[in-house]
Coordinates of C-alpha atoms in Angstrom, one line a residue:
Chain A
M144 CA -136.3 89.5 41.7
K145 CA -133.2 91.1 43.3
I146 CA -131.6 93.3 40.7
E147 CA -127.8 93.2 40.9
V148 CA -125.6 94.3 38.0
Q149 CA -122.9 91.6 37.6
N150 CA -121.1 93.3 34.7
Y151 CA -121.7 95.0 31.4
K152 CA -121.8 92.7 28.4
D153 CA -123.3 92.6 24.9
T154 CA -126.2 90.3 24.3
R155 CA -124.6 89.0 21.1
S156 CA -121.9 87.5 23.3
G157 CA -124.6 85.8 25.3
F158 CA -125.8 84.3 22.0
G159 CA -122.2 83.2 21.1
D160 CA -121.6 81.6 24.5
G161 CA -125.1 80.0 24.5
L162 CA -124.5 78.5 21.1
L163 CA -121.2 77.0 22.3
E164 CA -123.0 75.5 25.3
A165 CA -125.9 74.2 23.2
G166 CA -123.4 72.7 20.8
K167 CA -121.7 70.9 23.7
R168 CA -125.0 69.6 25.0
N169 CA -126.4 68.4 21.7
P170 CA -124.3 67.1 18.8
K171 CA -127.2 68.0 16.4
V172 CA -126.7 71.7 16.9
V173 CA -125.1 73.3 13.9
G174 CA -124.2 76.9 13.1
L175 CA -124.3 78.9 9.8
T176 CA -123.2 82.4 9.1
A177 CA -123.3 84.8 6.2
D178 CA -119.8 86.2 6.7
L179 CA -120.4 87.5 10.2
T180 CA -118.8 84.9 12.4
G181 CA -117.0 87.6 14.5
S182 CA -119.9 90.0 14.7
L183 CA -122.3 87.3 15.9
K184 CA -119.7 85.9 18.3
M185 CA -119.9 82.5 16.7
G186 CA -116.1 82.0 16.6
D187 CA -115.9 79.8 19.7
F188 CA -118.5 77.4 18.3
A189 CA -116.8 77.4 14.9
K190 CA -113.5 76.5 16.6
A191 CA -115.0 73.8 18.9
F192 CA -117.1 72.2 16.2
P193 CA -115.6 73.0 12.8
E194 CA -117.4 70.2 11.0
R195 CA -120.7 71.6 12.3
F196 CA -120.1 75.1 11.3
F197 CA -121.1 76.4 7.8
Q198 CA -119.6 79.6 6.4
V199 CA -122.0 80.4 3.5
G200 CA -120.6 83.8 2.4
I201 CA -122.8 86.8 1.9
A202 CA -125.8 84.9 0.8
E203 CA -128.5 85.0 3.4
A204 CA -131.3 83.5 1.2
N205 CA -129.1 80.5 0.5
M206 CA -128.2 80.2 4.2
V207 CA -131.9 79.9 5.2
G208 CA -132.5 77.2 2.6
L209 CA -129.4 75.3 3.7
A210 CA -130.6 75.6 7.3
A211 CA -134.0 74.1 6.3
G212 CA -132.2 71.3 4.6
L213 CA -130.1 70.6 7.6
A214 CA -133.2 70.6 9.7
I215 CA -134.8 68.0 7.4
G216 CA -131.7 65.9 7.9
G217 CA -132.3 66.0 11.7
Y218 CA -130.0 68.8 12.7
I219 CA -130.8 72.0 14.7
P220 CA -129.4 74.8 12.6
F221 CA -128.7 78.3 14.1
T222 CA -128.3 80.9 11.4
G223 CA -126.4 84.1 12.3
T224 CA -126.4 87.5 10.7
F225 CA -127.5 91.0 11.4
A226 CA -131.2 91.4 12.3
N227 CA -132.1 93.2 9.1
F228 CA -130.6 90.5 6.9
S229 CA -132.2 87.8 9.2
S230 CA -135.7 89.2 8.5
A231 CA -136.6 91.7 5.8
R232 CA -134.0 90.6 3.4
I233 CA -135.1 86.9 3.5
Y234 CA -138.7 87.1 4.6
D235 CA -140.1 84.9 1.9
Q236 CA -137.4 82.3 2.4
I237 CA -138.2 82.2 6.1
R238 CA -141.9 82.1 5.4
M239 CA -141.9 79.2 3.0
V240 CA -139.1 76.8 4.0
V241 CA -138.9 77.6 7.7
A242 CA -142.2 78.8 9.1
Y243 CA -144.8 77.2 6.7
S244 CA -142.7 74.1 6.4
N245 CA -142.3 74.1 10.2
K246 CA -138.6 73.4 10.3
N247 CA -136.5 73.3 13.4
V248 CA -134.4 76.4 12.4
K249 CA -133.2 79.1 14.7
I250 CA -132.9 82.5 13.0
C251 CA -130.4 84.4 15.2
A252 CA -130.5 88.2 14.6
S253 CA -127.9 90.5 16.0
H254 CA -127.4 94.3 15.9
A255 CA -131.2 94.8 16.1
G256 CA -132.7 98.2 16.7
V257 CA -131.1 101.7 16.9
T258 CA -128.4 100.6 19.4
L259 CA -126.5 99.2 16.4
G260 CA -125.4 102.9 16.3
E261 CA -123.3 104.5 13.8
D262 CA -124.0 102.2 10.8
G263 CA -127.4 104.0 10.5
A264 CA -130.8 103.1 9.2
T265 CA -129.8 100.6 6.6
H266 CA -128.8 98.2 9.3
Q267 CA -131.0 99.4 12.2
T268 CA -134.0 97.1 11.7
L269 CA -137.1 98.2 13.7
E270 CA -139.6 96.1 11.9
D271 CA -138.3 92.5 12.4
V272 CA -140.4 91.6 15.4
G273 CA -143.6 92.6 13.6
M274 CA -142.6 90.5 10.5
M275 CA -141.7 87.5 12.5
K276 CA -144.6 87.5 14.9
M277 CA -147.0 87.4 11.9
L278 CA -145.6 84.1 10.7
P279 CA -147.6 81.1 12.0
N280 CA -145.4 78.5 13.8
M281 CA -142.7 81.1 14.6
T282 CA -141.6 81.7 18.2
V283 CA -140.1 85.2 18.7
L284 CA -137.6 85.8 21.5
V285 CA -136.2 89.2 22.6
P286 CA -134.0 88.6 25.7
C287 CA -132.8 91.5 27.7
D288 CA -129.2 90.9 28.8
Y289 CA -126.1 88.7 28.3
N290 CA -127.2 86.0 30.8
Q291 CA -130.7 85.9 29.5
T292 CA -129.6 85.7 25.8
K293 CA -127.3 82.8 26.6
A294 CA -130.1 81.0 28.4
A295 CA -132.6 81.8 25.5
T296 CA -130.1 80.4 23.0
I297 CA -129.9 77.1 25.0
A298 CA -133.7 77.1 25.3
A299 CA -134.1 77.7 21.6
A300 CA -132.0 74.6 20.9
E301 CA -134.2 72.5 23.2
H302 CA -137.4 73.9 21.6
N303 CA -138.7 72.0 18.6
G304 CA -139.8 74.5 15.9
P305 CA -138.8 77.7 14.2
V306 CA -137.4 80.5 16.4
Y307 CA -136.5 84.1 15.8
L308 CA -134.0 85.2 18.4
R309 CA -133.3 88.9 18.5
F310 CA -130.3 90.5 20.3
G311 CA -127.9 93.4 20.0
R312 CA -124.5 94.9 19.8
P313 CA -123.9 97.3 22.7
K314 CA -122.6 96.3 26.1
V315 CA -125.4 96.7 28.6
A316 CA -126.1 95.9 32.2
N317 CA -126.1 92.1 32.8
F318 CA -128.4 91.5 35.8
T319 CA -130.4 88.4 35.3
P320 CA -129.1 85.5 37.4
A321 CA -126.7 83.3 35.4
D322 CA -128.4 80.1 36.6
E323 CA -132.0 81.2 35.8
P324 CA -133.4 78.9 33.1
F325 CA -135.2 80.6 30.2
I326 CA -138.8 79.4 29.8
I327 CA -140.2 80.2 26.4
G328 CA -143.5 81.9 26.7
K329 CA -143.3 82.6 30.4
A330 CA -143.0 86.3 31.2
Q331 CA -140.4 87.3 33.8
M332 CA -141.5 89.3 36.8
I333 CA -138.9 91.9 37.6
Q334 CA -140.7 93.9 40.3
E335 CA -144.2 93.6 41.6
G336 CA -146.3 96.8 41.9
T337 CA -149.8 98.1 42.0
D338 CA -150.1 101.4 40.0
V339 CA -149.0 100.6 36.5
S340 CA -147.8 97.5 34.5
I341 CA -144.7 98.1 32.5
F342 CA -144.1 95.5 29.9
A343 CA -140.6 95.7 28.3
C344 CA -138.3 93.6 26.2
G345 CA -134.7 93.6 25.1
H346 CA -132.4 96.5 25.9
L347 CA -135.4 98.5 27.2
V348 CA -135.9 96.2 30.2
W349 CA -132.8 97.8 31.8
K350 CA -134.1 101.3 30.9
A351 CA -137.3 100.4 32.7
I352 CA -135.4 99.1 35.7
E353 CA -133.7 102.5 35.8
A354 CA -137.1 104.2 35.8
L355 CA -138.3 102.3 38.9
P356 CA -136.6 104.3 41.6
I357 CA -137.6 107.6 39.9
L358 CA -141.2 106.4 39.8
K359 CA -141.0 105.3 43.4
E360 CA -139.9 108.8 44.4
M361 CA -143.0 110.2 42.6
G362 CA -145.2 107.9 44.6
I363 CA -145.8 105.4 41.7
N364 CA -145.5 101.8 42.6
A365 CA -144.8 100.2 39.2
E366 CA -144.9 96.6 38.3
L367 CA -142.2 95.6 35.7
I368 CA -142.5 92.5 33.6
N369 CA -140.0 91.4 31.1
I370 CA -141.8 90.0 28.0
H371 CA -138.8 88.2 26.6
T372 CA -141.1 86.0 24.5
I373 CA -143.1 88.2 22.1
K374 CA -144.7 85.1 20.7
P375 CA -146.3 83.1 22.2
L376 CA -147.2 85.9 24.4
D377 CA -147.8 85.2 28.1
V378 CA -151.4 86.5 28.0
E379 CA -152.2 85.2 31.4
A380 CA -149.3 87.2 33.0
V381 CA -150.4 90.3 31.1
L382 CA -154.0 90.1 32.1
K383 CA -153.2 89.2 35.7
S384 CA -150.9 92.3 36.0
V385 CA -153.3 94.7 34.3
A386 CA -156.3 93.5 36.5
K387 CA -154.2 94.7 39.5
T388 CA -152.8 97.9 38.1
G389 CA -155.4 99.2 35.6
C390 CA -153.0 100.8 33.2
V391 CA -150.0 99.8 30.9
V392 CA -146.8 101.1 29.5
T393 CA -144.9 99.1 26.9
A394 CA -141.2 99.7 26.1
E395 CA -139.2 98.2 23.2
E396 CA -136.5 99.1 20.7
H397 CA -138.8 98.5 17.7
M398 CA -141.3 100.2 15.6
R399 CA -144.6 100.9 17.3
N400 CA -146.4 99.2 14.4
G401 CA -146.0 95.5 14.8
G402 CA -144.0 95.5 18.1
L403 CA -144.6 94.3 21.6
G404 CA -146.9 97.2 22.3
D405 CA -149.1 96.2 19.5
S406 CA -149.3 92.7 20.9
I407 CA -150.2 93.9 24.4
A408 CA -152.7 96.4 23.0
Q409 CA -154.5 93.6 21.2
V410 CA -154.7 91.5 24.4
L411 CA -156.1 94.5 26.3
A412 CA -158.6 95.4 23.6
L413 CA -160.0 91.9 23.4
N414 CA -160.0 91.2 27.1
N415 CA -159.8 94.1 29.4
P416 CA -159.4 97.6 27.7
K417 CA -157.2 99.9 29.8
P418 CA -155.1 102.9 29.1
I419 CA -151.9 102.1 27.3
E420 CA -148.8 104.2 26.4
M421 CA -146.1 102.9 24.1
V422 CA -142.4 103.7 24.2
A423 CA -141.4 102.7 20.7
V424 CA -140.2 104.2 17.5
D425 CA -143.0 106.1 15.8
D426 CA -143.0 105.3 12.1
V427 CA -139.6 106.7 11.2
F428 CA -136.3 105.2 10.2
G429 CA -133.2 105.4 12.3
Q430 CA -130.0 107.3 11.6
S431 CA -126.3 107.3 12.5
G432 CA -125.2 108.2 16.1
T433 CA -124.1 106.6 19.3
P434 CA -126.5 104.1 20.8
D435 CA -127.1 106.4 23.8
E436 CA -127.7 109.4 21.6
L437 CA -130.1 107.4 19.4
L438 CA -132.1 106.0 22.4
K439 CA -132.5 109.5 23.6
H440 CA -133.4 110.9 20.1
Y441 CA -136.0 108.3 19.4
H442 CA -137.5 108.6 22.9
L443 CA -136.6 105.1 24.1
D444 CA -134.8 106.2 27.2
T445 CA -135.5 106.1 30.9
P446 CA -137.1 109.6 31.1
D447 CA -139.4 108.6 28.2
I448 CA -140.6 105.5 30.2
V449 CA -141.2 107.7 33.2
E450 CA -143.2 110.2 31.1
A451 CA -145.2 107.4 29.6
V452 CA -146.0 106.0 33.0
K453 CA -147.2 109.4 34.2
K454 CA -149.5 109.7 31.2
A455 CA -150.9 106.1 31.6
V456 CA -151.6 106.6 35.3
A457 CA -153.3 109.9 34.6
R458 CA -155.6 108.3 32.1
K459 CA -156.9 105.7 34.6
Chain B
M205 CA -137.3 48.8 -14.6
T206 CA -136.9 48.4 -18.4
I207 CA -137.1 51.5 -20.6
N208 CA -140.5 50.3 -21.9
E209 CA -141.9 49.8 -18.4
L210 CA -140.7 53.3 -17.4
K211 CA -142.4 54.7 -20.5
D212 CA -145.6 53.0 -19.5
V213 CA -145.5 54.6 -16.0
A214 CA -144.8 58.0 -17.6
S215 CA -147.9 57.6 -19.8
Q216 CA -150.1 56.9 -16.9
V217 CA -148.6 59.8 -15.0
R218 CA -149.4 62.1 -17.9
R219 CA -153.0 60.8 -17.8
D220 CA -153.1 61.6 -14.1
I221 CA -151.8 65.1 -14.7
I222 CA -154.5 65.8 -17.3
R223 CA -157.3 64.4 -15.2
M224 CA -156.1 66.2 -12.0
V225 CA -155.9 69.7 -13.6
H226 CA -159.1 69.1 -15.5
G227 CA -160.8 67.9 -12.4
C228 CA -160.2 71.0 -10.4
Q229 CA -159.9 73.3 -13.4
S230 CA -156.6 74.8 -12.2
G231 CA -153.0 73.8 -12.0
H232 CA -150.0 73.6 -14.3
P233 CA -150.2 70.9 -17.0
G234 CA -147.5 72.1 -19.4
G235 CA -144.4 71.9 -17.2
S236 CA -145.8 68.8 -15.5
L237 CA -146.1 66.9 -18.7
G238 CA -142.6 68.0 -19.8
A239 CA -140.8 66.9 -16.6
T240 CA -142.7 63.6 -16.3
D241 CA -140.0 61.4 -17.8
I242 CA -137.2 62.7 -15.7
V243 CA -139.0 62.2 -12.4
T244 CA -140.5 58.9 -13.4
A245 CA -136.9 57.6 -14.1
L246 CA -135.8 58.9 -10.7
Y247 CA -138.5 57.3 -8.7
F248 CA -139.0 54.1 -10.6
D249 CA -135.5 53.3 -11.6
Q250 CA -132.8 55.4 -9.9
M251 CA -133.6 56.3 -6.4
H252 CA -133.2 53.9 -3.4
I253 CA -136.3 54.6 -1.4
D254 CA -138.8 53.0 0.9
P255 CA -142.2 54.6 0.0
K256 CA -144.2 52.5 2.6
H257 CA -142.1 53.9 5.5
F258 CA -141.7 57.6 4.7
T259 CA -139.4 59.4 7.1
M260 CA -138.8 63.1 7.2
D261 CA -135.0 62.8 7.5
G262 CA -134.8 60.1 4.8
A263 CA -131.9 58.5 6.5
G264 CA -130.2 55.9 4.3
E265 CA -132.5 56.8 1.3
D266 CA -132.1 58.9 -1.8
M267 CA -134.1 62.1 -1.6
F268 CA -135.8 64.2 -4.2
F269 CA -136.7 67.9 -4.0
L270 CA -138.9 69.7 -6.5
S271 CA -137.9 73.4 -6.5
N272 CA -140.4 74.5 -9.2
G273 CA -143.3 73.4 -7.0
H274 CA -146.0 74.4 -9.5
I275 CA -145.5 71.2 -11.5
S276 CA -147.0 69.4 -8.4
P277 CA -149.5 67.2 -10.3
M278 CA -146.6 65.4 -11.9
L279 CA -144.9 64.8 -8.5
Y280 CA -148.2 63.8 -6.8
S281 CA -149.0 61.3 -9.5
I282 CA -145.5 59.7 -9.3
L283 CA -145.5 59.6 -5.5
A284 CA -148.9 57.9 -5.5
R285 CA -148.0 55.5 -8.3
R286 CA -144.8 54.6 -6.4
G287 CA -146.8 53.8 -3.3
Y288 CA -146.3 56.8 -1.0
F289 CA -150.1 57.3 -0.7
P290 CA -153.3 56.0 -2.2
V291 CA -153.7 56.7 -5.9
K292 CA -157.4 57.6 -5.4
E293 CA -156.2 60.6 -3.3
L294 CA -155.1 62.3 -6.6
A295 CA -158.8 63.2 -7.1
T296 CA -158.5 65.6 -4.1
F297 CA -155.8 67.8 -5.8
R298 CA -156.3 71.5 -5.0
R299 CA -159.6 70.9 -3.2
L300 CA -160.4 72.2 0.2
G301 CA -158.9 70.1 3.0
T302 CA -156.6 68.2 0.6
R303 CA -153.1 67.0 1.4
L304 CA -152.4 67.7 -2.3
Q305 CA -152.1 71.4 -2.1
G306 CA -151.7 73.5 -5.2
H307 CA -148.0 73.7 -4.4
P308 CA -146.3 70.9 -2.4
T309 CA -146.1 71.2 1.4
P310 CA -145.2 68.9 4.3
V311 CA -147.7 70.7 6.5
E312 CA -150.6 68.4 5.6
G313 CA -148.5 65.3 6.3
L314 CA -148.4 64.0 2.7
P315 CA -145.8 61.2 2.6
G316 CA -143.0 62.1 0.1
I317 CA -143.0 65.8 0.7
R318 CA -140.3 67.3 3.0
V319 CA -140.4 71.0 2.4
A320 CA -142.7 73.5 0.8
S321 CA -141.9 74.8 -2.7
G322 CA -143.6 77.2 -5.0
S323 CA -141.9 80.4 -4.3
L324 CA -139.2 79.9 -6.9
G325 CA -135.4 79.6 -6.6
Q326 CA -135.2 78.0 -3.1
G327 CA -135.1 74.3 -3.7
L328 CA -131.4 74.0 -4.6
S329 CA -130.4 75.6 -1.3
V330 CA -132.6 73.2 0.7
A331 CA -131.3 70.2 -1.2
A332 CA -127.7 71.3 -0.5
G333 CA -128.5 71.5 3.2
V334 CA -130.0 68.0 3.1
A335 CA -126.9 66.8 1.2
Q336 CA -124.6 68.3 3.9
A337 CA -126.7 66.7 6.6
K338 CA -126.2 63.3 4.9
K339 CA -122.4 63.9 4.9
L340 CA -122.5 64.8 8.6
N341 CA -124.5 61.6 9.2
G342 CA -122.1 59.4 7.1
D343 CA -125.0 58.6 4.9
N344 CA -123.9 57.7 1.3
S345 CA -127.3 58.1 -0.3
L346 CA -127.9 60.9 -2.8
V347 CA -130.0 64.0 -3.1
F348 CA -131.7 65.0 -6.3
C349 CA -133.1 68.5 -7.0
L350 CA -135.3 69.4 -10.0
M351 CA -135.4 73.1 -11.0
G352 CA -137.2 74.9 -13.7
D353 CA -135.3 76.9 -16.3
G354 CA -137.4 80.0 -15.7
E355 CA -136.4 79.9 -12.1
Q356 CA -132.7 80.2 -13.1
E357 CA -133.6 83.9 -13.2
E358 CA -133.9 84.0 -9.4
G359 CA -130.8 85.2 -7.6
Q360 CA -130.8 82.6 -4.9
I361 CA -130.2 79.9 -7.4
W362 CA -126.8 81.4 -8.1
E363 CA -126.0 81.8 -4.4
A364 CA -126.6 78.0 -4.2
A365 CA -124.8 77.4 -7.5
M366 CA -121.7 79.2 -6.0
Y367 CA -121.9 77.5 -2.7
I368 CA -122.3 73.8 -3.7
P369 CA -119.1 73.4 -5.7
A370 CA -117.2 75.7 -3.3
K371 CA -118.1 73.4 -0.4
N372 CA -117.5 70.2 -2.3
V373 CA -121.1 69.1 -2.1
D374 CA -120.7 66.0 -4.4
N375 CA -123.7 63.9 -3.1
L376 CA -126.3 66.0 -4.9
V377 CA -127.4 65.9 -8.5
A378 CA -129.2 69.0 -9.7
I379 CA -131.4 68.8 -12.8
I380 CA -132.8 71.6 -14.8
D381 CA -136.1 71.0 -16.6
Y382 CA -134.9 73.0 -19.7
N383 CA -138.1 73.6 -21.7
K384 CA -137.1 77.1 -22.7
K385 CA -140.5 78.5 -21.7
Q386 CA -142.0 80.4 -18.8
I387 CA -145.4 82.1 -18.1
D388 CA -144.9 85.2 -20.2
G389 CA -143.3 83.4 -23.2
P390 CA -140.1 81.9 -24.4
T391 CA -137.2 82.3 -21.9
D392 CA -135.2 83.8 -24.7
E393 CA -137.6 86.7 -24.8
V394 CA -138.5 87.1 -21.2
M395 CA -135.0 86.9 -19.8
N396 CA -132.3 85.4 -22.0
L397 CA -130.7 82.6 -19.9
G398 CA -127.6 82.7 -22.2
D399 CA -125.4 79.7 -22.1
L400 CA -126.5 77.8 -19.0
K401 CA -123.9 75.1 -19.5
A402 CA -121.1 77.6 -19.6
K403 CA -122.5 79.4 -16.6
Y404 CA -122.7 76.3 -14.4
E405 CA -119.3 75.2 -15.7
S406 CA -117.8 78.5 -14.7
F407 CA -119.2 78.1 -11.3
G408 CA -117.4 74.8 -11.0
W409 CA -120.0 72.2 -11.9
K410 CA -119.8 69.1 -14.1
V411 CA -122.6 69.7 -16.6
Y412 CA -124.4 66.9 -18.5
E413 CA -127.0 67.4 -21.2
C414 CA -129.6 65.0 -22.4
N415 CA -133.0 64.9 -24.0
G416 CA -135.2 65.0 -21.0
N417 CA -138.1 63.3 -22.8
D418 CA -136.0 60.4 -24.0
M419 CA -136.2 57.7 -21.3
Q420 CA -133.0 55.9 -22.4
Q421 CA -131.0 59.1 -22.5
I422 CA -132.3 60.1 -19.1
V423 CA -131.5 56.8 -17.5
D424 CA -128.0 56.7 -19.1
T425 CA -127.3 60.3 -17.9
L426 CA -128.5 59.5 -14.4
N427 CA -126.4 56.4 -14.3
V428 CA -123.3 58.4 -15.2
S429 CA -124.1 61.0 -12.5
R430 CA -124.7 58.3 -9.9
A431 CA -121.3 56.7 -10.8
N432 CA -119.6 60.1 -10.4
A433 CA -121.1 61.0 -7.1
H434 CA -118.9 61.3 -4.0
K435 CA -115.9 62.2 -6.1
G436 CA -115.5 65.8 -5.2
Q437 CA -117.5 67.0 -8.2
S438 CA -120.9 68.9 -8.1
Q439 CA -123.1 67.7 -10.9
I440 CA -126.0 69.1 -12.9
I441 CA -128.0 67.8 -15.8
L442 CA -129.5 70.1 -18.3
A443 CA -132.5 68.0 -19.4
H444 CA -133.9 69.5 -22.6
T445 CA -137.6 69.0 -22.5
E446 CA -140.7 69.9 -24.3
M447 CA -143.4 71.7 -22.3
G448 CA -146.7 69.8 -22.8
M449 CA -144.9 66.6 -24.0
G450 CA -147.3 63.8 -24.9
V451 CA -150.3 66.0 -25.8
D452 CA -149.9 67.5 -29.3
F453 CA -151.9 70.7 -28.8
M454 CA -150.0 71.5 -25.6
M455 CA -146.6 71.2 -27.1
G456 CA -144.6 74.0 -28.8
T457 CA -146.2 76.8 -26.8
H458 CA -146.0 78.3 -23.3
K459 CA -149.8 78.8 -23.3
W460 CA -150.5 75.6 -21.2
H461 CA -148.1 76.7 -18.4
G462 CA -151.0 77.3 -16.0
T463 CA -154.2 76.7 -17.9
P464 CA -156.3 73.6 -17.4
P465 CA -158.0 71.9 -20.4
N466 CA -161.8 72.0 -20.8
D467 CA -163.8 68.8 -21.2
E468 CA -163.2 68.5 -24.9
Q469 CA -159.5 69.3 -24.6
A470 CA -159.1 66.9 -21.8
A471 CA -160.8 64.1 -23.7
N472 CA -158.6 64.9 -26.7
A473 CA -155.4 64.8 -24.5
L474 CA -156.4 61.5 -22.8
S475 CA -157.0 59.9 -26.2
Q476 CA -153.3 60.5 -26.9
L477 CA -152.1 58.9 -23.7
K478 CA -152.2 55.2 -23.1
E479 CA -153.8 54.1 -19.9
T480 CA -151.2 51.6 -18.6
L481 CA -151.7 51.3 -14.8
G482 CA -155.4 52.1 -14.5
D483 CA -156.9 55.6 -13.9
Y484 CA -157.6 56.6 -10.4

């Protein structure tokens, strides 16, 4: 695809605008928040559809139960709070009344990863993708920019079943075409290449895009694929790419344990073992700092992707 | 139904409970026996339902949610006896491949079950969500939710207890199966619940109390709560029950919370319970 930065926007705004659009398209879409309407950018939806918006206060467990109940009644509930409070805090509730009960609830998780920034480790969840992908029936989406998060939100409304939708706080490059539909489970080819397969998700897709010209200068023709759907994983796209390139780098703003890299490694191990390097957080909690400082500190930045590619290619 | 007819149903349900937990040598007879009268009254007298045409959204129907899912044998028996599924299926309780899982789940497609329960403290939230969906749909039917008293120790219960009156959810009737016992012993000893009536009242609920094993009192209290629905008031019934009710050696103790009777005990229990509708 042609990469053209349209503007710099936060993915949470993509969620907010996507929710408003989904609400316009389908009167069954309802929103719930645990005292974070503004942070989740749900204000426009709340204003447009006050009767379909539920302020539940700081009570995330109750919010998930309410959402399951609304889903039983035929609605499509979107719950909105920070990623840590959308996952670890209420894992059992999500497990029993959403995933196991297979309810049409969309768990929308903002401020994920270290790019939450200054609030520090209490709020910087790096484990949520792992928790969510382990739940049967759960679809896990990690879109990369504003446009894609908006499209993913609309796609989640149209998908029948539990969804965990992960996005973030900082303003980042918005480069996916505004009119590109989001197809759950279908990996997005960013650039075709022959020497290495880079599989990235979320904010690190842009970091990987920034690595492409650097790699090209080094004589490495990299393939970059955006795995916006962690589950169900597009196994076919992964294997097709790896058959061509012979080595892999994964990049994500998440713990190495349980993340995208884990999922890709499993596919490789079971089907076509090849060298793999993982750009991810290595079994430590985050800390306070600016998003850029933290990405650098935890080795989630463009130079880290370049280094990982060099290692992977050398191991072929 | 007349009070005597309801009592006959409850007696058969109690026989089913004993036979189910005895049959698979697992399950929770004590709480099931104690809550039988309340749920029998709901399904056979109070709720407007269409058991032969079960729908997930329950549009236009009253809906029941069991938060303390471990007393599933009671619910399964009542659903079967009410016509949701064949009574003979009760024999599959807790056996591999059954729709009658140890704790209720909609996953196996059992008519009458709309959400999983078993991990405690979650049913009231779900019931409140269903009640709000009914309001959005302009559906005037009611939602009932039975909770255990031990599960009042879960924090989520109080999140829902705060939410429901605050948001004027007045088409839901909560009921606490107040038997004052939990697995480890009397609730007073494990975690003193204090004055539950005062607690719920302070959260903004209208609280009723009744003897949850007296069919007339149950029906009278449910009639009052039905009449007061849709009037801006959240309602809860503290139904004082006896764990193990109907089987003398299972009453007055928490020991039969999760213990099945052996052959001799099951025969003894069944000798105390009149077979009214025919055993499965």
